[in-house]
């Protein structure tokens, strides 16, 4: 019987992987619009995040976050594959950056852009423009430089730059940099140094899931490096550190079994592989374990058990093959993505997929398919957004029509009231009051500032004096006349005593007319300007709404055609990936059936011999 060997997946999966994650320290947000865009960004609703960023930029509402917004917008454009537009966005940041730190961030973003596009030359040029005066920025630059070197198949240069970044770290170590340095060391044949580095990373205390996942990857990479270098027993120690509930637990269980096989401990290999067999057959390591376990039973001369496991494997492989055949047939349905759960209402609003079919994780694990699926999902989200925006524009048009009707109703009334106001006439009246007051002050005409009551009393005194004057001459007339004169003098004295205060109050009242008169003139001018501006504003809004509606009408047919093409591409990629998975299962199925047939032949030969 042919001996089963570890697949190339085990030796190449992690050793060929480089981590691109680079965390950035959060900065305080001082703009409501920028904070809103960040909210959608962290919800993974990139379309709405980009729309709000561009709207805030157009309205100049980002404040001190202009450069941060450009960097974020460039990243979103990059995520959507708009590489040329993203490059122009980053170039704009470089032109506007006033501080070296801002320019370094922009050059770093451009280098990441070139790295993702596979433009290694431009990535290196951008990295060379970074001043690296800040240690934290220098470490990030070293990490990205190392990734570029590894992508260029230059592990020696990758080791050099990553070691430089490793030496710049102070205090908290960057696990991404350490992991990539270890991968670079493995590629240069320095497995011992790499394992030592991964050993420290694999035992580090962590407080969050992402760090725990990195730790699992580090232990797994060290284990595979040791397994490949012929140290299976040492590899077992690292395999044992990987969490059984982690994302790479299946690989760790499969690798642990092969390490036991390489060490000659066949019975020990059954423990991790049996645990693996209890898991749902949706991952390549689980499928491989189905054929590896009976191989171990054969090595232990447990032919009956091997036959039973082979029969179980044949049954599972056949079920998986049938499921994949049905899945391939389902892809011919235009709505198959919605039916199988790859697209849901939540996924179109920024959430994840449902994964209702167990083969979907293996399908979406393909980077090419995942990118095509994301693009299709984004196109569907864009289609929904265009429909929503078109409805909003119709509502805006209705609101604008109502506002215009209201404006046409109110403006004539305002114009009528404005026609009745003559600022020049009011200013002339104010001048007349000023002149009259100056005459009162110069002539000391106290009675002109007297109150109505005082003037009434004065008229009564004058009438009383006239009556006394009409009396016949007598001693009583003289007494009455004297009393009336004293009354007149007393009243005049009272009015005269109040004159200074009344003069001050009148002067102040006249002076206070200046402010409301000036304010009235400004308000009349503002009102007339607002009336003209409102007419222009309504016309401008009507033009903008019409222009936006026209663009949406023009975009929708193009979007529909793009959706059809992208759906076809997703279908082709899905069929290709599912067919490849089916071919792998066919290979396992063929091996299991062949081994089972050999076991039956041996059993029959032994029975015939007896």
Coordinates of C-alpha atoms in Angstrom, one line a residue:
X1 CA 0.0 0.0 0.0
X2 CA 1.1 3.5 -0.8
X3 CA 2.2 5.5 2.2
X4 CA 0.3 8.7 2.9
X5 CA 2.6 11.7 3.4
X6 CA 1.8 15.2 4.8
X7 CA 0.4 17.5 2.1
X8 CA 2.4 20.5 0.8
X9 CA -0.3 22.6 2.5
X10 CA 1.3 21.8 5.9
X11 CA 4.8 22.9 5.0
X12 CA 3.9 25.8 2.8
X13 CA 0.8 27.5 4.3
X14 CA 2.3 29.4 7.1
X15 CA 5.9 29.6 5.9
X16 CA 4.7 31.5 2.8
X17 CA 2.5 33.8 4.7
X18 CA 3.4 37.3 5.7
X19 CA 1.3 39.5 8.0
X20 CA 0.3 42.9 6.6
X21 CA -1.5 44.2 9.7
X22 CA -0.1 47.4 11.1
X23 CA -1.9 49.0 14.0
X24 CA -2.1 52.8 14.4
X25 CA -2.6 54.7 17.6
X26 CA -6.1 56.3 17.7
X27 CA -6.2 60.1 17.6
X28 CA -8.9 62.2 19.3
X29 CA -11.7 63.2 16.9
X30 CA -12.6 66.9 16.8
X31 CA -15.0 66.9 13.9
X32 CA -18.5 65.4 14.0
X33 CA -18.5 64.6 10.3
X34 CA -15.1 62.9 10.5
X35 CA -16.3 60.9 13.5
X36 CA -19.4 59.8 11.6
X37 CA -17.3 58.6 8.7
X38 CA -15.1 56.7 11.2
X39 CA -18.2 55.1 12.7
X40 CA -19.3 53.7 9.3
X41 CA -15.7 52.7 8.6
X42 CA -15.3 50.6 11.7
X43 CA -18.7 49.1 11.0
X44 CA -17.1 47.9 7.7
X45 CA -19.6 50.0 5.8
X46 CA -17.0 51.4 3.5
X47 CA -19.3 52.9 0.9
X48 CA -21.1 55.1 3.4
X49 CA -17.8 56.0 5.1
X50 CA -16.4 57.2 1.8
X51 CA -19.6 59.1 0.8
X52 CA -19.6 61.0 4.1
X53 CA -15.9 61.8 3.9
X54 CA -16.3 63.2 0.4
X55 CA -19.4 65.2 1.5
X56 CA -17.6 66.6 4.5
X57 CA -14.6 67.5 2.4
X58 CA -16.8 69.4 -0.1
X59 CA -18.5 71.3 2.8
X60 CA -15.2 71.9 4.5
X61 CA -16.4 70.5 7.8
X62 CA -13.4 68.3 8.7
X63 CA -11.4 70.9 10.6
X64 CA -8.0 69.6 11.6
X65 CA -8.7 66.2 10.1
X66 CA -8.2 67.1 6.5
X67 CA -5.1 65.0 6.0
X68 CA -6.4 62.2 8.1
X69 CA -9.6 62.2 6.0
X70 CA -7.5 62.0 2.8
X71 CA -5.5 59.1 4.1
X72 CA -8.6 57.3 5.1
X73 CA -10.3 58.1 1.8
X74 CA -7.3 56.9 -0.1
X75 CA -7.4 53.6 1.9
X76 CA -11.1 53.2 1.0
X77 CA -10.4 53.9 -2.6
X78 CA -7.6 51.4 -2.5
X79 CA -9.9 48.8 -0.9
X80 CA -12.3 49.3 -3.8
X81 CA -9.5 48.8 -6.3
X82 CA -9.4 52.4 -7.4
X83 CA -5.6 52.5 -7.4
X84 CA -5.1 55.5 -9.7
X85 CA -7.6 57.6 -7.8
X86 CA -6.1 56.5 -4.5
X87 CA -2.6 57.5 -5.7
X88 CA -3.9 61.0 -6.6
X89 CA -5.5 61.3 -3.2
X90 CA -2.2 60.4 -1.5
X91 CA -0.3 62.8 -3.8
X92 CA -2.7 65.5 -2.6
X93 CA -1.8 64.8 1.0
X94 CA 1.9 65.0 0.1
X95 CA 1.4 68.4 -1.5
X96 CA -0.6 69.7 1.5
X97 CA 1.5 68.1 4.3
X98 CA 3.2 70.8 6.3
X99 CA 5.0 68.7 8.9
X100 CA 7.5 65.9 8.4
X101 CA 5.3 63.5 10.3
X102 CA 2.4 64.1 8.0
X103 CA 4.6 63.7 5.0
X104 CA 6.0 60.4 6.4
X105 CA 2.5 59.1 6.9
X106 CA 1.5 60.0 3.4
X107 CA 4.7 58.3 1.9
X108 CA 3.9 55.3 4.1
X109 CA 0.4 55.1 2.7
X110 CA 1.7 55.4 -0.8
X111 CA 4.2 52.6 -0.1
X112 CA 1.4 50.4 1.2
X113 CA -0.7 51.2 -1.9
X114 CA 2.2 50.2 -4.2
X115 CA 2.8 47.1 -2.1
X116 CA -0.8 46.0 -2.5
X117 CA -0.7 46.6 -6.2
X118 CA 2.5 44.6 -6.6
X119 CA 4.5 47.6 -7.7
X120 CA 7.6 46.8 -5.7
X121 CA 9.8 49.5 -7.3
X122 CA 7.4 52.3 -6.4
X123 CA 6.9 50.9 -2.9
X124 CA 10.6 51.0 -2.3
X125 CA 10.8 54.5 -3.7
X126 CA 8.1 55.7 -1.4
X127 CA 9.7 54.0 1.6
X128 CA 13.0 55.7 0.8
X129 CA 11.3 59.1 1.1
X130 CA 10.3 58.5 4.7
X131 CA 12.5 60.5 7.1
X132 CA 12.1 57.8 9.8
X133 CA 12.9 60.4 12.5
X134 CA 10.1 59.0 14.7
X135 CA 11.0 55.5 16.2
X136 CA 7.4 54.3 15.9
X137 CA 7.2 55.3 12.3
X138 CA 10.6 53.8 11.7
X139 CA 9.4 50.4 13.0
X140 CA 6.3 50.6 10.7
X141 CA 8.6 51.5 7.8
X142 CA 10.8 48.5 8.6
X143 CA 7.9 46.2 8.7
X144 CA 6.5 47.3 5.3
X145 CA 10.0 47.2 3.8
X146 CA 10.4 43.7 5.0
X147 CA 7.0 42.7 3.5
X148 CA 8.1 44.2 0.2
X149 CA 11.4 42.3 0.3
X150 CA 9.6 39.0 1.1
X151 CA 7.2 39.7 -1.8
X152 CA 10.2 40.2 -4.1
X153 CA 11.6 36.9 -3.0
X154 CA 14.5 38.6 -1.3
X155 CA 14.4 37.1 2.2
X156 CA 18.0 38.2 3.0
X157 CA 17.1 41.9 2.6
X158 CA 13.8 41.2 4.4
X159 CA 15.8 39.9 7.4
X160 CA 18.1 42.9 7.4
X161 CA 15.3 45.5 7.4
X162 CA 13.1 43.6 9.8
X163 CA 15.9 43.1 12.2
X164 CA 16.5 46.9 12.1
X165 CA 12.8 47.5 12.9
X166 CA 13.0 44.9 15.7
X167 CA 15.9 46.7 17.2
X168 CA 14.0 50.0 17.2
X169 CA 11.2 48.5 19.3
X170 CA 11.0 49.8 22.9
X171 CA 8.7 48.5 25.6
X172 CA 5.9 46.7 23.9
X173 CA 6.9 44.4 21.0
X174 CA 5.1 44.4 17.7
X175 CA 4.0 40.8 17.1
X176 CA 3.5 41.4 13.4
X177 CA 7.0 42.5 12.9
X178 CA 8.4 39.6 15.0
X179 CA 6.3 37.1 13.1
X180 CA 7.4 38.4 9.7
X181 CA 11.0 38.5 10.8
X182 CA 10.8 34.8 11.8
X183 CA 9.2 33.9 8.4
X184 CA 12.1 35.8 6.7
X185 CA 14.6 33.9 8.8
X186 CA 13.0 30.5 7.9
X187 CA 13.2 31.4 4.2
X188 CA 16.9 32.2 4.5
X189 CA 17.5 28.8 6.1
X190 CA 18.0 30.2 9.7
X191 CA 15.3 28.0 11.2
X192 CA 17.0 27.9 14.6
X193 CA 16.9 31.7 15.0
X194 CA 13.4 31.8 13.7
X195 CA 12.2 29.1 16.1
X196 CA 13.8 31.0 19.0
X197 CA 11.9 34.1 18.0
X198 CA 8.7 32.3 17.4
X199 CA 9.1 30.5 20.8
X200 CA 9.0 33.8 22.6
X201 CA 6.1 35.1 20.6
X202 CA 4.2 31.8 21.1
X203 CA 4.4 32.1 24.9
X204 CA 3.5 35.7 25.2
X205 CA 0.6 36.7 27.4
X206 CA -2.3 38.2 25.4
X207 CA -5.5 40.0 26.3
X208 CA -7.4 40.0 23.0
X209 CA -8.4 37.6 20.3
X210 CA -6.2 39.0 17.5
X211 CA -3.1 38.7 19.6
X212 CA -4.0 35.1 20.6
X213 CA -4.4 34.3 16.9
X214 CA -1.0 35.7 16.1
X215 CA 0.4 33.6 19.0
X216 CA -1.2 30.5 17.5
X217 CA 0.3 31.3 14.1
X218 CA 3.7 31.7 15.7
X219 CA 3.6 28.3 17.4
X220 CA 2.3 26.7 14.2
X221 CA 5.0 28.2 12.1
X222 CA 7.7 27.1 14.6
X223 CA 6.3 23.6 14.6
X224 CA 6.2 23.3 10.9
X225 CA 9.8 24.6 10.6
X226 CA 10.9 22.0 13.1
X227 CA 9.0 19.3 11.4
X228 CA 10.5 20.2 8.1
X229 CA 14.0 20.3 9.5
X230 CA 13.6 16.8 11.0
X231 CA 12.8 17.5 14.6
X232 CA 9.3 16.1 15.0
X233 CA 9.5 15.6 18.8
X234 CA 10.4 19.2 19.3
X235 CA 7.7 20.2 16.9
X236 CA 5.1 18.5 19.1
X237 CA 5.8 20.9 21.9
X238 CA 4.8 23.8 19.7
X239 CA 1.8 22.1 18.2
X240 CA 0.6 21.5 21.8
X241 CA 0.5 25.3 22.5
X242 CA -2.1 26.0 19.7
X243 CA -5.6 26.5 21.1
X244 CA -8.1 23.8 20.1
X245 CA -10.7 26.5 19.4
X246 CA -8.5 28.8 17.4
X247 CA -8.6 29.5 13.7
X248 CA -5.6 27.2 12.9
X249 CA -6.5 24.4 15.4
X250 CA -7.3 22.0 12.6
X251 CA -3.8 22.5 11.0
X252 CA -2.2 22.1 14.4
X253 CA -4.0 18.8 15.1
X254 CA -3.1 17.5 11.6
X255 CA 0.5 18.6 12.0
X256 CA 0.7 17.1 15.5
X257 CA -0.3 13.7 14.1
X258 CA 2.2 13.9 11.3
X259 CA 4.9 14.8 13.8
X260 CA 4.1 11.7 15.8
X261 CA 4.2 9.6 12.6
X262 CA 7.6 11.1 11.6
X263 CA 8.8 10.2 15.1
X264 CA 7.6 6.7 14.7
X265 CA 4.9 7.0 17.4
X266 CA 1.9 5.8 15.3
X267 CA -0.4 5.3 18.2
X268 CA 0.2 8.8 19.5
X269 CA -0.8 10.2 16.1
X270 CA -4.3 8.8 16.5
X271 CA -5.2 11.1 19.4
X272 CA -5.1 14.5 17.5
X273 CA -6.4 12.9 14.3
X274 CA -9.4 11.3 16.0
X275 CA -10.2 14.7 17.5
X276 CA -9.9 16.1 14.0
X277 CA -12.2 13.5 12.5
X278 CA -15.0 14.5 15.0
X279 CA -15.1 17.9 13.4
X280 CA -17.2 18.7 10.4
X281 CA -15.5 17.9 7.1
X282 CA -15.3 21.4 5.8
X283 CA -11.6 22.0 6.2
X284 CA -8.7 20.4 4.3
X285 CA -7.0 19.1 7.4
X286 CA -10.2 17.2 8.4
X287 CA -10.5 15.6 5.0
X288 CA -6.8 14.6 5.1
X289 CA -7.2 13.1 8.6
X290 CA -10.0 10.8 7.3
X291 CA -7.4 9.0 5.1
X292 CA -4.4 9.4 7.5
X293 CA -6.1 7.6 10.5
X294 CA -6.6 4.3 8.6
X295 CA -3.0 4.6 7.4
X296 CA -1.9 4.6 11.0
X297 CA -4.1 1.6 11.8
X298 CA -2.4 -0.3 9.0
X299 CA 1.0 0.5 10.5
X300 CA -0.3 -0.9 13.8
X301 CA -1.6 -4.0 12.0
X302 CA -5.1 -3.1 12.9
X303 CA -6.6 -3.9 9.4
X304 CA -10.2 -4.3 10.6
X305 CA -10.2 -0.9 12.1
X306 CA -8.4 0.6 9.1
X307 CA -11.1 -0.9 6.9
X308 CA -13.9 0.6 9.0
X309 CA -12.3 4.0 8.9
X310 CA -11.7 3.7 5.2
X311 CA -15.4 2.8 4.7
X312 CA -16.3 5.8 6.8
X313 CA -14.0 8.0 4.8
X314 CA -15.4 6.8 1.5
X315 CA -18.9 7.6 2.8
X316 CA -17.9 11.1 3.9
X317 CA -16.0 11.8 0.8
X318 CA -18.9 10.7 -1.3
X319 CA -21.3 12.9 0.6
X320 CA -18.9 15.9 0.3
X321 CA -18.5 15.2 -3.4
X322 CA -22.3 15.1 -3.9
X323 CA -22.7 18.3 -1.9
X324 CA -20.1 20.0 -4.1
X325 CA -21.8 18.7 -7.2
X326 CA -25.0 20.2 -6.1
X327 CA -23.2 23.4 -5.1
X328 CA -21.7 23.7 -8.6
X329 CA -25.2 23.2 -10.1
X330 CA -26.6 25.9 -7.8
X331 CA -24.2 28.5 -9.1
X332 CA -26.1 28.5 -12.4
X333 CA -29.0 30.2 -10.6
X334 CA -28.5 34.1 -10.7
X335 CA -29.7 34.3 -7.1
X336 CA -27.5 31.5 -5.8
X337 CA -25.4 33.9 -3.6
X338 CA -28.5 35.0 -1.8
X339 CA -29.9 31.5 -1.5
X340 CA -26.7 30.0 0.0
X341 CA -26.2 32.8 2.5
X342 CA -23.1 34.4 0.9
X343 CA -25.2 37.6 0.6
X344 CA -27.8 38.7 3.2
X345 CA -29.4 42.0 4.1
X346 CA -26.9 42.4 6.9
X347 CA -24.0 41.7 4.5
X348 CA -25.2 44.3 2.1
X349 CA -25.2 46.9 5.0
X350 CA -21.7 46.1 6.0
X351 CA -22.1 42.8 8.0
X352 CA -20.8 39.4 7.2
X353 CA -22.1 36.4 5.3
X354 CA -24.4 33.8 6.7
X355 CA -22.4 30.6 5.6
X356 CA -25.5 28.4 5.5
X357 CA -23.6 25.8 3.5
X358 CA -20.7 24.1 5.1
X359 CA -18.5 24.3 2.0
X360 CA -18.7 28.1 1.9
X361 CA -15.8 28.7 4.3
X362 CA -13.5 26.7 2.0
X363 CA -14.8 28.6 -1.0
X364 CA -14.5 32.0 0.5
X365 CA -11.0 31.2 1.9
X366 CA -9.8 31.6 -1.7
X367 CA -8.4 35.1 -1.9
X368 CA -9.4 35.5 -5.6
X369 CA -13.0 34.4 -5.0
X370 CA -13.2 36.5 -1.9
X371 CA -12.2 39.7 -3.7
X372 CA -14.6 39.0 -6.5
X373 CA -17.4 38.3 -4.0
X374 CA -16.6 41.5 -2.1
X375 CA -16.8 43.5 -5.4
X376 CA -20.1 41.9 -6.2
X377 CA -21.4 42.7 -2.7
X378 CA -20.2 46.3 -3.0
X379 CA -21.9 46.6 -6.4
X380 CA -25.2 45.4 -4.9
X381 CA -24.8 47.8 -2.1
X382 CA -24.1 50.6 -4.6
X383 CA -27.3 49.6 -6.5
X384 CA -29.3 49.8 -3.3
X385 CA -27.6 53.2 -2.4
X386 CA -28.5 54.6 -5.8
X387 CA -32.1 53.5 -5.4
X388 CA -32.2 55.1 -2.0
X389 CA -30.5 58.3 -3.2
X390 CA -32.9 58.5 -6.1
X391 CA -35.8 58.3 -3.7
X392 CA -34.2 61.0 -1.5
X393 CA -33.7 63.2 -4.5
X394 CA -37.4 62.9 -5.4
X395 CA -38.2 63.9 -1.8
X396 CA -35.8 66.8 -2.0
X397 CA -37.4 67.9 -5.2
X398 CA -40.8 67.8 -3.6
X399 CA -39.6 69.8 -0.6
X400 CA -37.9 72.3 -2.9
X401 CA -41.1 72.7 -4.9
X402 CA -43.1 73.4 -1.7
X403 CA -40.4 75.8 -0.5
X404 CA -40.5 77.7 -3.8
X405 CA -44.3 78.0 -3.6
X406 CA -44.1 79.3 -0.1
X407 CA -41.4 81.7 -1.2
X408 CA -43.5 83.0 -4.1
X409 CA -46.4 83.6 -1.6
X410 CA -44.3 85.4 1.1
X411 CA -42.0 87.5 -1.1
X412 CA -44.8 89.9 -2.3
X413 CA -45.8 90.6 1.3
X414 CA -42.2 91.3 2.2
X415 CA -41.7 93.5 -0.8
X416 CA -44.9 95.5 0.1
X417 CA -43.6 96.1 3.7
X418 CA -40.2 97.0 2.4
X419 CA -41.8 99.6 0.1
X420 CA -43.4 101.3 3.1
X421 CA -40.1 101.8 4.8
X422 CA -37.9 104.8 3.8
X423 CA -34.7 104.9 5.7
X424 CA -33.9 108.4 4.4
X425 CA -37.2 109.8 5.7
X426 CA -36.5 108.3 9.1
X427 CA -33.0 109.8 9.2
X428 CA -34.5 113.2 8.3
X429 CA -37.0 112.9 11.1
X430 CA -34.1 112.1 13.5
X431 CA -32.2 115.2 12.3
X432 CA -35.3 117.3 12.9
X433 CA -35.6 116.0 16.5
X434 CA -31.9 116.8 17.0
X435 CA -32.4 120.3 15.8
X436 CA -35.4 120.9 18.0
X437 CA -33.6 119.6 21.0
X438 CA -30.6 121.9 20.4
X439 CA -33.1 124.8 20.1
X440 CA -34.7 123.8 23.5
X441 CA -31.3 123.6 25.1
X442 CA -30.0 126.9 23.7
X443 CA -33.2 128.9 24.7
X444 CA -33.8 126.9 27.9
X445 CA -37.4 126.4 26.9
X446 CA -38.2 124.3 29.9
X447 CA -41.9 124.0 29.1
X448 CA -41.1 122.2 25.9
X449 CA -39.7 119.3 27.9
X450 CA -42.4 119.5 30.6
X451 CA -44.7 116.5 31.0
X452 CA -48.3 116.6 29.8
X453 CA -49.5 116.8 33.4
X454 CA -47.2 119.7 34.2
X455 CA -48.5 121.6 31.1
X456 CA -52.0 120.9 32.2
X457 CA -51.3 122.3 35.6
X458 CA -49.8 125.4 34.0
X459 CA -52.9 125.9 31.9
X460 CA -55.1 125.7 35.0
X461 CA -52.9 128.3 36.8
X462 CA -53.1 130.6 33.8
X463 CA -56.9 130.2 33.7
X464 CA -57.1 130.9 37.5
X465 CA -54.9 134.0 37.0
X466 CA -57.3 135.2 34.2
X467 CA -60.3 134.8 36.6
X468 CA -58.5 136.7 39.3
X469 CA -57.7 139.5 36.9
X470 CA -61.4 139.9 36.1
X471 CA -62.3 140.5 39.8
X472 CA -63.1 144.1 40.9
X473 CA -60.2 145.8 42.6
X474 CA -60.2 145.0 46.2
X475 CA -58.0 143.8 49.0
X476 CA -59.2 140.3 48.4
X477 CA -58.2 140.5 44.6
X478 CA -54.7 141.6 45.6
X479 CA -54.5 138.6 48.0
X480 CA -55.7 136.2 45.4
X481 CA -53.3 137.6 42.7
X482 CA -50.4 137.3 45.1
X483 CA -51.3 133.6 45.9
X484 CA -51.6 132.8 42.1
X485 CA -48.2 134.4 41.4
X486 CA -46.6 132.3 44.2
X487 CA -48.3 129.2 42.8
X488 CA -46.9 130.1 39.3
X489 CA -43.5 130.6 40.7
X490 CA -43.5 127.3 42.6
X491 CA -44.7 125.4 39.6
X492 CA -42.1 127.0 37.3
X493 CA -39.4 126.2 39.8
X494 CA -40.4 122.6 39.8
X495 CA -40.4 122.4 36.0
X496 CA -37.1 124.3 35.8
X497 CA -35.5 122.1 38.4
X498 CA -36.4 119.0 36.4
X499 CA -35.0 120.5 33.1
X500 CA -31.4 119.3 33.4
X501 CA -32.4 115.7 33.9
X502 CA -35.0 115.9 31.1
X503 CA -32.5 117.5 28.8
X504 CA -30.0 114.6 29.4
X505 CA -32.8 112.0 28.9
X506 CA -33.9 113.7 25.7
X507 CA -30.4 113.9 24.3
X508 CA -29.8 110.3 25.2
X509 CA -33.1 109.2 23.5
X510 CA -32.2 111.0 20.3
X511 CA -28.7 109.5 20.3
X512 CA -30.1 106.0 20.8
X513 CA -32.0 106.4 17.6
X514 CA -28.8 106.0 15.7
X515 CA -28.3 102.3 16.5
X516 CA -31.7 101.0 15.5
X517 CA -31.7 103.2 12.4
X518 CA -28.4 101.8 11.3
X519 CA -29.5 98.3 12.2
X520 CA -32.7 98.8 10.2
X521 CA -30.7 99.8 7.2
X522 CA -28.5 96.7 7.4
X523 CA -31.5 94.4 8.0
X524 CA -33.3 95.9 5.0
X525 CA -30.2 95.3 2.9
X526 CA -29.8 91.8 4.3
X527 CA -33.4 91.0 3.6
X528 CA -33.2 92.2 0.1
X529 CA -29.9 90.3 -0.4
X530 CA -31.5 87.2 1.2
X531 CA -34.4 87.5 -1.2
X532 CA -32.0 87.6 -4.2
X533 CA -29.9 84.8 -2.7
X534 CA -32.9 82.6 -2.0
X535 CA -33.9 82.9 -5.7
X536 CA -30.4 81.9 -6.7
X537 CA -30.2 79.1 -4.1
X538 CA -33.5 77.6 -5.2
X539 CA -32.3 77.7 -8.8
X540 CA -28.9 76.2 -7.8
X541 CA -30.6 73.4 -5.8
X542 CA -32.9 72.6 -8.6
X543 CA -29.9 72.3 -11.0
X544 CA -27.9 70.2 -8.5
X545 CA -30.9 67.8 -7.9
X546 CA -31.5 67.6 -11.7
X547 CA -27.8 66.9 -12.3
X548 CA -27.7 64.2 -9.6
X549 CA -30.9 62.6 -10.9
X550 CA -29.4 62.6 -14.4
X551 CA -26.2 61.0 -13.2
X552 CA -28.1 58.3 -11.3
X553 CA -30.1 57.5 -14.4
X554 CA -26.9 57.3 -16.5
X555 CA -25.1 55.1 -13.9
X556 CA -27.8 52.5 -13.3
X557 CA -27.7 50.8 -16.7
X558 CA -23.9 50.7 -16.5
X559 CA -24.1 49.4 -13.0
X560 CA -26.6 46.7 -14.1
X561 CA -24.2 45.6 -16.8
X562 CA -21.3 45.5 -14.4
X563 CA -23.4 43.5 -11.9
X564 CA -24.1 40.9 -14.6
X565 CA -20.4 40.6 -15.6
X566 CA -19.3 40.5 -11.9
X567 CA -21.9 37.9 -11.0
X568 CA -20.7 35.8 -13.9
X569 CA -17.1 36.1 -12.7
X570 CA -18.1 35.1 -9.2
X571 CA -19.9 32.1 -10.7
X572 CA -16.9 31.1 -12.7
X573 CA -14.5 31.5 -9.8
X574 CA -16.9 29.6 -7.5
X575 CA -17.2 26.8 -10.0
X576 CA -13.5 26.7 -10.5
X577 CA -12.8 26.6 -6.7
X578 CA -15.6 24.1 -6.0
X579 CA -14.3 21.9 -8.9
X580 CA -10.8 22.0 -7.5
X581 CA -12.2 21.0 -4.1
X582 CA -14.1 18.2 -5.7
X583 CA -10.9 17.1 -7.5
X584 CA -9.1 17.0 -4.2
X585 CA -11.9 14.9 -2.6
X586 CA -11.8 12.7 -5.7
X587 CA -8.1 12.1 -5.0
X588 CA -8.8 11.2 -1.4
X589 CA -11.7 9.1 -2.5
X590 CA -9.6 7.2 -5.0
X591 CA -6.9 6.5 -2.4
X592 CA -9.5 5.4 0.2
X593 CA -11.2 3.0 -2.3
X594 CA -7.9 1.7 -3.5
X595 CA -6.6 1.0 0.0
X596 CA -10.0 -0.5 0.9
X597 CA -9.9 -2.8 -2.1
X598 CA -6.4 -3.9 -1.2
X599 CA -7.6 -4.7 2.3
X600 CA -10.5 -6.7 0.9
X601 CA -8.2 -8.6 -1.5
X602 CA -5.8 -9.4 1.4
X603 CA -8.6 -10.6 3.6
X604 CA -10.0 -12.7 0.7
X605 CA -6.6 -14.2 0.0
X606 CA -6.1 -15.1 3.6
X607 CA -9.6 -16.7 3.7
X608 CA -8.9 -18.7 0.6
X609 CA -5.6 -19.8 1.9
X610 CA -7.3 -21.1 5.0

